[in-house]
């Protein structure tokens, strides 16, 4: 008997509990309309006609960071972090073949049968280092996002070797290893620009928690009604993201008077060989508001499925997050109070995913 996906219970069982995900739903007897559970209220939807191309060049060549053009590159990084909060980097030191292998590994992971993926469900795996899920927290969300994801938490290489899936652990570990160098350089440049001196070990507490997500956005029969990821800013320090050539990531232009419904969105265009970088809430706090953790959104499309692979670089839970004293002295005011990262994330987890409301928790 065919399943009816208008019934919330059978939808939950099929998509979440049995591990079919949104991908399985699309593949099941050729879905022509999304079930009501995926229909977003109008204020959460996204119309790509309203988005624009950025008038600025978002691509920064990092090969110049160690050469005679160092100061210009730092200026470009700081300008991007202060304005859009998003930029893309090329010549970043992460091998291009590795980027291809990561996209392939992501497709291979999601192409596995539901029974295999279901072994990584939170309730099944009993392993805090991996999690396969759909949407964000489907048990709690009234409306689901149109995506599946697989999260790998990084603590150290030995744990990753033991607990991550054989099929992708090597390639993902290499991704972390090669990108951490670059992330440290970016942070040195961004934090050093307003005059804060931190050596490598000073930076470590702010990027000591890492997780890698492999995300799959299936094709969607009703892109105008659904969303891949809702508007949100990232809570960590700096996010690095690899996207394929399908596109769908948009960033909100900063502007105090751009209210809901009146927002301006700019596409982050797929760029061969580039990695997308964005400022997280923590860097906004550390920089006393100089750098912006921009809200972003992922739309769905009916024409192609999309994969992306972000690494979320975040502080260790006990790290104290507050504006650097040098910046408070320079600005004459502390715009945020000091909280531990654990307090910050606990506050976010109690709220629905979305927007930038979490930052108010740390605001003075
Ligand atoms: O897939 C993307 O391009 C962005 C993903 C994202 O924003 C997230 O997972 O928080």
XYZ file of N, CA and C in Angstrom, residues 109-351:
729
model
N 27.806 9.102 0.363
C 27.172 8.883 1.670
C 25.650 8.875 1.513
N 25.117 9.889 0.826
C 23.647 9.998 0.751
C 23.040 8.982 -0.211
N 23.840 8.420 -1.100
C 23.335 7.393 -2.012
C 23.175 6.032 -1.332
N 23.660 5.902 -0.109
C 23.545 4.615 0.580
C 22.078 4.326 0.917
N 21.747 3.039 1.111
C 20.363 2.713 1.480
C 19.987 3.333 2.823
N 18.700 3.598 3.009
C 18.223 4.241 4.245
C 18.651 3.446 5.480
N 18.620 2.104 5.395
C 18.970 1.286 6.582
C 20.398 1.590 7.038
N 21.277 1.832 6.057
C 22.679 2.103 6.417
C 22.797 3.492 7.071
N 22.146 4.481 6.446
C 22.218 5.843 6.997
C 21.559 5.889 8.378
N 20.500 5.085 8.539
C 19.766 5.101 9.823
C 20.649 4.652 10.991
N 21.722 3.944 10.713
C 22.593 3.518 11.826
C 23.300 4.730 12.458
N 23.286 5.869 11.760
C 23.909 7.081 12.303
C 22.894 8.047 12.914
N 21.625 7.627 13.012
C 20.629 8.490 13.668
C 21.008 8.604 15.145
N 20.717 9.756 15.728
C 21.104 10.004 17.124
C 20.586 8.904 18.064
N 19.339 8.512 17.841
C 18.703 7.542 18.744
C 19.279 6.142 18.552
N 19.912 5.905 17.395
C 20.368 4.556 17.076
C 21.860 4.403 17.370
N 22.658 5.388 16.989
C 24.112 5.183 16.966
C 24.743 5.219 18.355
N 24.152 5.992 19.265
C 24.750 6.107 20.593
C 26.196 6.608 20.521
N 26.466 7.381 19.524
C 27.830 7.841 19.282
C 27.789 9.355 19.052
N 28.260 10.140 20.012
C 28.124 11.603 19.890
C 29.006 12.226 18.806
N 29.860 11.405 18.177
C 30.785 11.952 17.175
C 30.184 12.012 15.772
N 29.026 11.359 15.577
C 28.394 11.377 14.246
C 26.890 11.548 14.402
N 26.282 12.201 13.450
C 24.824 12.319 13.484
C 24.270 12.521 12.073
N 23.358 11.642 11.707
C 22.630 11.785 10.436
C 21.260 12.330 10.789
N 20.817 13.344 10.086
C 19.523 13.951 10.427
C 18.958 14.671 9.217
N 17.768 15.157 9.416
C 17.118 15.950 8.381
C 16.692 17.280 9.004
N 16.470 18.302 8.208
C 16.083 19.620 8.716
C 17.092 20.090 9.754
N 16.687 20.383 11.001
C 17.624 20.806 12.058
C 17.377 19.926 13.280
N 16.223 20.115 13.924
C 15.790 19.184 14.981
C 14.330 18.833 14.655
N 14.107 17.835 13.795
C 12.749 17.611 13.272
C 11.712 17.323 14.344
N 12.142 16.770 15.492
C 11.185 16.482 16.573
C 10.576 17.777 17.091
N 11.341 18.866 16.991
C 10.891 20.119 17.610
C 10.327 21.119 16.604
N 10.661 20.943 15.318
C 10.285 21.962 14.329
C 8.906 21.699 13.741
N 8.118 22.782 13.687
C 6.774 22.653 13.087
C 6.887 22.442 11.583
N 7.799 23.180 10.977
C 7.991 23.079 9.523
C 9.426 22.627 9.284
N 9.599 21.669 8.394
C 10.941 21.131 8.154
C 11.618 21.809 6.971
N 12.925 21.886 7.092
C 13.713 22.391 5.965
C 13.957 21.237 4.978
N 14.235 21.616 3.751
C 14.356 20.632 2.663
C 15.826 20.202 2.514
N 16.307 19.445 3.483
C 17.700 18.993 3.384
C 17.940 17.823 4.343
N 18.967 17.047 4.048
C 19.460 16.014 4.956
C 20.916 16.373 5.238
N 21.414 15.960 6.395
C 22.834 16.237 6.651
C 23.465 15.170 7.530
N 24.773 15.095 7.438
C 25.542 14.160 8.248
C 26.634 14.966 8.940
N 26.600 14.940 10.278
C 27.539 15.769 11.051
C 28.630 14.896 11.657
N 29.872 15.319 11.485
C 30.994 14.641 12.137
C 31.657 15.627 13.086
N 31.685 15.293 14.354
C 32.326 16.156 15.338
C 33.789 15.754 15.436
N 34.673 16.766 15.422
C 36.107 16.471 15.496
C 36.630 16.777 16.896
N 37.282 15.805 17.500
C 37.984 16.050 18.770
C 39.486 15.842 18.546
N 39.833 14.660 17.990
C 41.229 14.393 17.611
C 41.229 13.313 16.531
N 42.394 13.106 15.917
C 42.459 12.177 14.779
C 42.081 10.752 15.193
N 42.544 10.341 16.389
C 42.303 8.953 16.806
C 40.796 8.690 16.935
N 40.074 9.632 17.556
C 38.616 9.458 17.694
C 37.939 9.459 16.325
N 38.416 10.347 15.459
C 37.804 10.402 14.120
C 38.002 9.056 13.417
N 39.194 8.492 13.527
C 39.457 7.202 12.883
C 38.577 6.106 13.453
N 38.309 6.215 14.750
C 37.516 5.158 15.380
C 36.019 5.320 15.086
N 35.528 6.552 15.102
C 34.070 6.717 15.116
C 33.459 7.206 13.805
N 34.223 7.790 12.912
C 33.637 8.284 11.666
C 33.527 7.132 10.660
N 32.633 7.259 9.669
C 32.473 6.170 8.691
C 33.749 5.958 7.864
N 34.067 4.704 7.612
C 35.261 4.361 6.830
C 35.282 5.060 5.487
N 34.090 5.182 4.886
C 34.013 5.680 3.503
C 34.485 7.125 3.385
N 34.376 7.917 4.476
C 34.714 9.339 4.295
C 35.719 9.882 5.294
N 36.157 9.071 6.269
C 36.960 9.682 7.336
C 38.289 10.251 6.839
N 38.928 9.557 5.899
C 40.251 10.054 5.502
C 40.150 11.396 4.788
N 39.195 11.465 3.892
C 39.072 12.684 3.095
C 38.631 13.864 3.988
N 37.763 13.608 4.949
C 37.290 14.690 5.822
C 38.400 15.132 6.790
N 39.179 14.168 7.277
C 40.309 14.539 8.152
C 41.321 15.412 7.403
N 41.561 15.063 6.160
C 42.492 15.853 5.345
C 41.940 17.270 5.115
N 40.642 17.361 4.945
C 39.959 18.656 4.756
C 40.180 19.521 5.995
N 40.027 18.923 7.168
C 40.216 19.674 8.418
C 41.676 20.111 8.552
N 42.562 19.153 8.276
C 43.995 19.435 8.472
C 44.466 20.575 7.555
N 44.134 20.461 6.282
C 44.649 21.458 5.337
C 43.955 22.808 5.503
N 42.720 22.792 5.982
C 42.017 24.079 6.082
C 42.322 24.804 7.390
N 42.726 24.062 8.419
C 42.959 24.722 9.711
C 44.086 25.747 9.609
N 45.121 25.392 8.845
C 46.220 26.335 8.574
C 45.665 27.658 8.063
N 44.791 27.502 7.045
C 44.262 28.691 6.377
C 43.343 29.490 7.310
N 42.534 28.776 8.070
C 41.609 29.449 8.988
C 42.397 30.256 10.026
N 43.514 29.682 10.488
C 44.344 30.414 11.465
C 44.924 31.683 10.837
N 45.383 31.540 9.600
C 45.941 32.724 8.918
C 44.881 33.814 8.756
N 43.670 33.386 8.394
C 42.590 34.365 8.209
C 42.286 35.082 9.521
N 42.234 34.300 10.596
C 41.917 34.914 11.891
C 43.030 35.841 12.357
N 44.280 35.400 12.133
C 45.417 36.273 12.491
C 45.266 37.606 11.765
N 44.924 37.513 10.482
C 44.817 38.732 9.678
C 43.641 39.585 10.162
N 42.496 38.951 10.394
C 41.303 39.721 10.762
C 41.428 40.329 12.157
N 41.931 39.537 13.089
C 42.032 40.023 14.465
C 43.211 40.987 14.589
N 44.286 40.674 13.847
C 45.475 41.533 13.891
C 45.212 42.892 13.275
N 44.277 42.962 12.349
C 44.036 44.228 11.646
C 43.586 45.343 12.583
N 42.624 45.078 13.492
C 42.325 46.177 14.430
C 43.312 46.250 15.592
N 44.424 45.534 15.515
C 45.481 45.775 16.496
C 45.541 44.804 17.666
N 44.979 43.613 17.514
C 45.083 42.631 18.601
C 46.177 41.639 18.241
N 47.089 41.414 19.150
C 48.199 40.485 18.858
C 47.910 39.143 19.510
N 47.713 38.119 18.715
C 47.492 36.774 19.245
C 48.363 35.817 18.466
N 49.117 34.978 19.166
C 49.876 33.982 18.418
C 48.982 32.768 18.183
N 49.527 31.751 17.523
C 48.736 30.572 17.165
C 48.030 29.952 18.361
N 48.761 29.829 19.483
C 48.128 29.157 20.617
C 47.065 30.051 21.250
N 47.196 31.355 21.072
C 46.156 32.272 21.558
C 44.865 32.109 20.766
N 45.014 31.695 19.528
C 43.827 31.516 18.676
C 43.106 30.204 18.963
N 43.883 29.208 19.412
C 43.339 27.848 19.533
C 42.009 27.755 20.280
N 41.862 28.421 21.437
C 40.589 28.269 22.153
C 39.375 28.729 21.330
N 39.604 29.624 20.356
C 38.473 30.147 19.587
C 38.096 29.270 18.394
N 38.960 28.304 18.073
C 38.615 27.399 16.957
C 38.835 25.937 17.364
N 38.821 25.704 18.670
C 39.137 24.362 19.192
C 38.031 23.342 19.033
N 36.800 23.778 18.755
C 35.707 22.817 18.490
C 35.380 22.880 17.007
N 35.460 21.728 16.379
C 35.208 21.709 14.935
C 34.177 20.646 14.602
N 33.272 20.986 13.694
C 32.414 19.922 13.160
C 32.280 20.125 11.666
N 32.207 19.011 10.973
C 32.065 19.037 9.514
C 30.679 18.494 9.190
N 29.953 19.210 8.351
C 28.646 18.717 7.914
C 28.723 18.382 6.428
N 28.205 17.232 6.065
C 27.995 16.960 4.637
C 26.488 17.149 4.444
N 26.132 18.099 3.585
C 24.701 18.446 3.455
C 24.215 18.090 2.052
N 23.011 17.517 2.001
C 22.407 17.162 0.721
C 21.052 17.861 0.600
N 20.904 18.671 -0.440
C 19.635 19.349 -0.711
C 19.023 18.688 -1.950
N 17.991 17.848 -1.775
C 17.419 17.182 -2.948
C 16.671 18.177 -3.848
N 16.419 17.785 -5.069
C 15.567 18.615 -5.931
C 14.197 18.710 -5.262
N 13.514 19.799 -5.518
C 12.246 20.027 -4.813
C 11.152 20.389 -5.810
N 9.993 19.721 -5.738
C 8.930 20.052 -6.707
C 8.321 21.446 -6.484
N 8.451 22.005 -5.272
C 7.859 23.331 -5.007
C 8.880 24.278 -4.359
N 9.891 24.699 -5.115
C 10.930 25.553 -4.505
C 10.375 26.852 -3.929
N 9.247 27.316 -4.482
C 8.709 28.602 -3.995
C 8.103 28.484 -2.598
N 7.828 27.250 -2.161
C 7.177 27.055 -0.857
C 8.139 26.575 0.236
N 9.319 26.143 -0.175
C 10.213 25.464 0.775
C 11.513 26.247 0.957
N 12.314 25.782 1.905
C 13.612 26.406 2.115
C 14.636 25.313 2.434
N 15.880 25.478 1.954
C 16.918 24.482 2.237
C 17.425 24.650 3.663
N 17.854 25.880 3.991
C 18.193 26.252 5.367
C 17.604 27.629 5.613
N 16.923 27.766 6.748
C 16.295 29.044 7.090
C 17.338 30.118 7.377
N 16.886 31.372 7.346
C 17.772 32.507 7.677
C 18.398 32.273 9.042
N 19.678 32.412 9.106
C 20.370 32.274 10.394
C 21.786 32.817 10.250
N 22.416 33.111 11.378
C 23.855 33.358 11.357
C 24.514 32.176 12.060
N 25.789 31.966 11.805
C 26.482 30.839 12.447
C 26.974 31.279 13.817
N 26.851 30.394 14.794
C 27.170 30.833 16.161
C 28.666 30.791 16.481
N 29.462 30.100 15.690
C 30.881 29.927 16.013
C 31.728 31.120 15.611
N 32.994 30.851 15.325
C 33.954 31.914 15.056
C 34.051 32.197 13.546
N 34.416 31.170 12.795
C 34.571 31.336 11.346
C 34.121 30.037 10.676
N 33.263 30.148 9.684
C 32.811 28.966 8.952
C 33.485 28.953 7.589
N 33.893 27.765 7.188
C 34.464 27.600 5.850
C 33.580 26.606 5.116
N 33.217 26.903 3.895
C 32.246 26.039 3.215
C 32.638 25.762 1.770
N 32.518 24.500 1.404
C 32.685 24.105 0.005
C 31.299 23.885 -0.562
N 30.999 24.525 -1.687
C 29.707 24.264 -2.340
C 29.960 23.745 -3.746
N 28.989 23.012 -4.287
C 29.149 22.542 -5.667
C 28.699 23.649 -6.625
N 28.471 23.285 -7.904
C 28.205 24.358 -8.877
C 26.717 24.641 -9.089
N 25.864 24.143 -8.191
C 24.409 24.344 -8.371
C 23.975 25.738 -7.914
N 24.545 26.215 -6.830
C 24.165 27.533 -6.299
C 22.937 27.440 -5.410
N 22.695 28.510 -4.648
C 21.527 28.508 -3.771
C 21.788 29.179 -2.440
N 23.048 29.593 -2.213
C 23.381 30.247 -0.950
C 23.312 31.773 -1.133
N 22.583 32.424 -0.221
C 22.416 33.886 -0.301
C 22.721 34.504 1.053
N 23.271 35.700 1.044
C 23.622 36.376 2.286
C 22.870 37.710 2.361
N 22.447 38.034 3.567
C 21.669 39.269 3.750
C 22.610 40.451 3.870
N 22.292 41.494 3.134
C 23.093 42.718 3.206
C 22.847 43.395 4.533
N 23.919 43.848 5.158
C 23.751 44.534 6.440
C 23.033 45.857 6.200
N 22.271 46.266 7.148
C 21.555 47.547 7.030
C 20.510 47.588 8.118
N 20.680 48.493 9.053
C 19.798 48.526 10.213
C 18.346 48.661 9.802
N 18.090 49.397 8.701
C 16.693 49.666 8.372
C 16.093 48.681 7.372
N 16.811 47.566 7.136
C 16.237 46.573 6.230
C 15.415 45.593 7.073
N 14.152 45.890 7.245
C 13.304 45.076 8.108
C 12.854 43.822 7.369
N 12.219 42.913 8.098
C 11.728 41.679 7.501
C 10.807 42.008 6.325
N 10.991 41.345 5.216
C 10.174 41.603 4.038
C 10.797 42.683 3.168
N 11.776 43.398 3.735
C 12.389 44.507 3.013
C 13.891 44.259 2.909
N 14.260 42.967 3.041
C 15.677 42.637 3.121
C 16.298 42.568 1.731
N 17.603 42.801 1.681
C 18.307 42.645 0.403
C 19.244 41.455 0.516
N 19.160 40.574 -0.462
C 19.972 39.357 -0.439
C 20.932 39.336 -1.618
N 22.113 38.827 -1.351
C 23.148 38.770 -2.386
C 23.563 37.316 -2.556
N 23.680 36.873 -3.792
C 24.066 35.478 -4.018
C 25.559 35.265 -3.730
N 25.882 34.098 -3.177
C 27.296 33.703 -3.060
C 27.526 32.734 -4.230
N 28.013 33.250 -5.349
C 28.006 32.446 -6.576
C 29.004 31.292 -6.514
N 28.599 30.103 -6.984
C 29.562 28.997 -7.040
C 30.765 29.422 -7.873
N 31.949 29.174 -7.346
C 33.174 29.595 -8.017
C 34.144 28.422 -7.966
N 34.535 27.949 -9.119
C 35.371 26.757 -9.165
C 36.649 26.929 -8.323
N 36.920 25.963 -7.464
C 38.151 25.969 -6.669
C 38.113 26.862 -5.438
N 37.027 27.630 -5.268
C 36.983 28.577 -4.142
C 36.333 27.955 -2.911
N 36.663 28.501 -1.766
C 35.990 28.139 -0.516
C 35.298 29.391 0.014
N 34.097 29.196 0.543
C 33.333 30.325 1.077
C 33.695 30.469 2.559
N 33.907 31.695 2.990
C 34.225 31.960 4.401
C 33.164 32.902 4.955
N 32.668 32.611 6.149
C 31.802 33.611 6.763
C 32.074 33.795 8.247
N 31.825 35.031 8.661
C 32.029 35.433 10.051
C 30.902 34.843 10.897
N 31.265 34.269 12.061
C 30.246 33.766 12.973
C 30.012 34.749 14.110
N 28.995 34.476 14.922
C 28.634 35.380 16.029
C 29.831 35.654 16.940
N 30.635 34.613 17.195
C 31.750 34.784 18.133
C 32.748 35.820 17.623
N 33.040 35.800 16.340
C 33.987 36.791 15.818
C 33.378 38.194 15.877
N 32.071 38.274 15.688
C 31.417 39.583 15.846
C 31.614 40.085 17.284
N 31.442 39.187 18.248
C 31.596 39.580 19.664
C 33.054 39.943 19.960
N 33.984 39.059 19.564
C 35.407 39.299 19.847
C 35.858 40.640 19.274
N 35.325 40.971 18.087
C 35.777 42.196 17.410
C 34.977 43.419 17.865
N 34.182 43.248 18.908
C 33.348 44.336 19.454
C 32.420 44.917 18.378
N 31.963 44.023 17.496
C 30.973 44.439 16.498
C 31.564 44.929 15.192
N 32.903 44.957 15.083
C 33.521 45.433 13.824
C 33.170 44.476 12.683
N 33.307 43.184 12.935
C 32.995 42.208 11.890
C 31.567 41.697 12.079
N 30.907 41.352 10.969
C 29.477 41.031 11.008
C 29.205 39.555 10.713
N 28.504 38.908 11.631
C 28.079 37.531 11.336
C 26.779 37.631 10.550
N 26.905 37.503 9.253
C 25.758 37.794 8.387
C 24.747 36.655 8.383
N 23.482 37.040 8.296
C 22.441 36.019 8.116
C 22.539 35.472 6.700
N 22.321 34.188 6.574
C 22.307 33.591 5.249
C 21.183 32.576 5.153
N 20.919 32.147 3.935
C 19.762 31.296 3.660
C 20.131 30.409 2.467
N 19.541 29.221 2.405
C 19.749 28.391 1.213
C 18.384 28.108 0.604
N 18.231 28.441 -0.670
C 16.958 28.169 -1.350
C 16.984 26.748 -1.909
N 15.825 26.277 -2.321
C 15.753 24.961 -2.980
C 15.544 25.176 -4.477
N 15.733 24.126 -5.231
C 15.507 24.245 -6.675
C 14.938 22.941 -7.225
N 14.189 23.075 -8.311
C 13.575 21.874 -8.895
C 14.485 21.223 -9.936
N 15.614 21.875 -10.218
C 16.402 21.396 -11.356
C 17.573 20.478 -10.999
N 18.136 20.633 -9.809
C 19.302 19.793 -9.480
C 19.439 19.677 -7.968
N 19.934 18.542 -7.519
C 20.238 18.441 -6.089
C 21.595 19.120 -5.861
N 21.796 19.557 -4.627
C 23.015 20.313 -4.323
C 23.693 19.700 -3.111
N 25.040 19.745 -3.080
C 25.742 19.385 -1.847
C 26.612 20.554 -1.403
N 26.788 20.645 -0.086
C 27.753 21.601 0.458
C 28.410 20.938 1.658
N 29.633 21.376 1.959
C 30.376 20.756 3.074
C 31.031 21.864 3.901
N 30.299 22.371 4.919
C 30.908 23.372 5.798
C 31.730 22.756 6.920
N 32.762 23.492 7.348
C 33.427 23.194 8.623
C 33.099 24.364 9.537
N 32.483 24.063 10.659
C 32.163 25.099 11.636
C 33.307 25.151 12.656
N 34.059 26.228 12.659
C 35.166 26.412 13.606
C 34.636 27.234 14.771
N 34.598 26.627 15.928
C 33.967 27.291 17.068
C 34.875 27.191 18.294
N 34.608 28.010 19.302
C 35.429 27.943 20.523
C 35.176 26.660 21.315
N 36.130 26.333 22.179
C 35.900 25.232 23.124
C 34.859 25.725 24.130
N 34.075 24.809 24.721
C 32.947 25.244 25.564
C 33.334 26.192 26.704
N 34.545 25.988 27.291
C 34.901 26.834 28.450
C 35.507 28.182 28.047
N 35.728 28.371 26.751
C 36.375 29.628 26.312
C 35.508 30.823 26.680
N 36.178 31.861 27.148
C 35.450 33.087 27.493
C 35.358 33.955 26.246
N 34.129 34.334 25.926
C 33.892 35.103 24.701
C 33.467 36.512 25.094
N 34.290 37.455 24.744
C 33.957 38.856 25.006
C 34.846 39.696 24.117
N 34.523 40.958 23.926
C 35.358 41.796 23.051
C 36.787 41.875 23.575
N 37.762 41.849 22.650
C 39.162 41.986 23.066
C 39.351 43.349 23.758
N 40.069 43.353 24.918
C 40.227 44.610 25.680
C 40.805 45.749 24.832
N 41.730 45.426 23.911
C 42.322 46.484 23.074
C 41.229 47.208 22.269
N 40.220 46.428 21.876
C 39.179 47.022 21.027
C 38.185 47.823 21.863
N 37.940 47.342 23.082
C 37.055 48.097 23.976
C 37.706 49.446 24.289
N 39.044 49.387 24.540
C 39.761 50.639 24.839
C 39.682 51.580 23.634
N 39.861 51.031 22.450
C 39.835 51.877 21.245
C 38.440 52.457 20.995
N 37.415 51.602 21.181
C 36.044 52.041 20.884
C 35.431 52.846 22.033
N 36.022 52.707 23.203
C 35.487 53.426 24.362
C 34.229 52.791 24.931
N 33.864 51.619 24.440
C 32.656 50.952 24.918
C 32.754 49.455 24.616
N 32.229 48.630 25.538
C 32.133 47.187 25.245
C 30.709 46.922 24.760
N 30.581 46.438 23.548
C 29.230 46.238 22.995
C 28.638 44.894 23.410
N 29.496 44.016 23.937
C 29.028 42.691 24.379
C 29.620 42.395 25.739
N 28.892 41.598 26.508
C 29.447 41.180 27.798
C 30.194 39.859 27.588
N 30.973 39.474 28.578
C 31.730 38.226 28.453
C 30.859 37.050 28.912
N 30.777 36.037 28.068
C 30.057 34.803 28.435
C 30.947 33.639 28.019
N 30.707 32.458 28.585
C 31.455 31.317 28.058
C 30.735 30.855 26.793
N 31.456 30.129 25.937
C 30.825 29.658 24.705
C 29.694 28.686 25.042
N 29.877 27.938 26.111
C 28.831 26.990 26.511
C 27.534 27.731 26.870
N 27.692 28.838 27.606
C 26.489 29.622 27.954
C 25.826 30.140 26.678
N 26.665 30.571 25.748
C 26.132 31.130 24.501
C 25.348 30.077 23.706
N 25.940 28.883 23.581
C 25.261 27.854 22.773
C 24.028 27.308 23.507
N 24.095 27.199 24.834
C 22.919 26.739 25.577
C 21.736 27.652 25.308
N 22.030 28.946 25.273
C 20.974 29.920 25.022
C 20.379 29.722 23.617
N 21.244 29.440 22.635
C 20.747 29.253 21.258
C 19.908 27.989 21.156
N 20.376 26.925 21.800
C 19.697 25.638 21.652
C 18.268 25.672 22.209
N 18.010 26.621 23.088
C 16.655 26.705 23.636
C 15.706 27.445 22.703
N 16.250 27.975 21.602
C 15.409 28.781 20.708
C 15.286 28.098 19.354
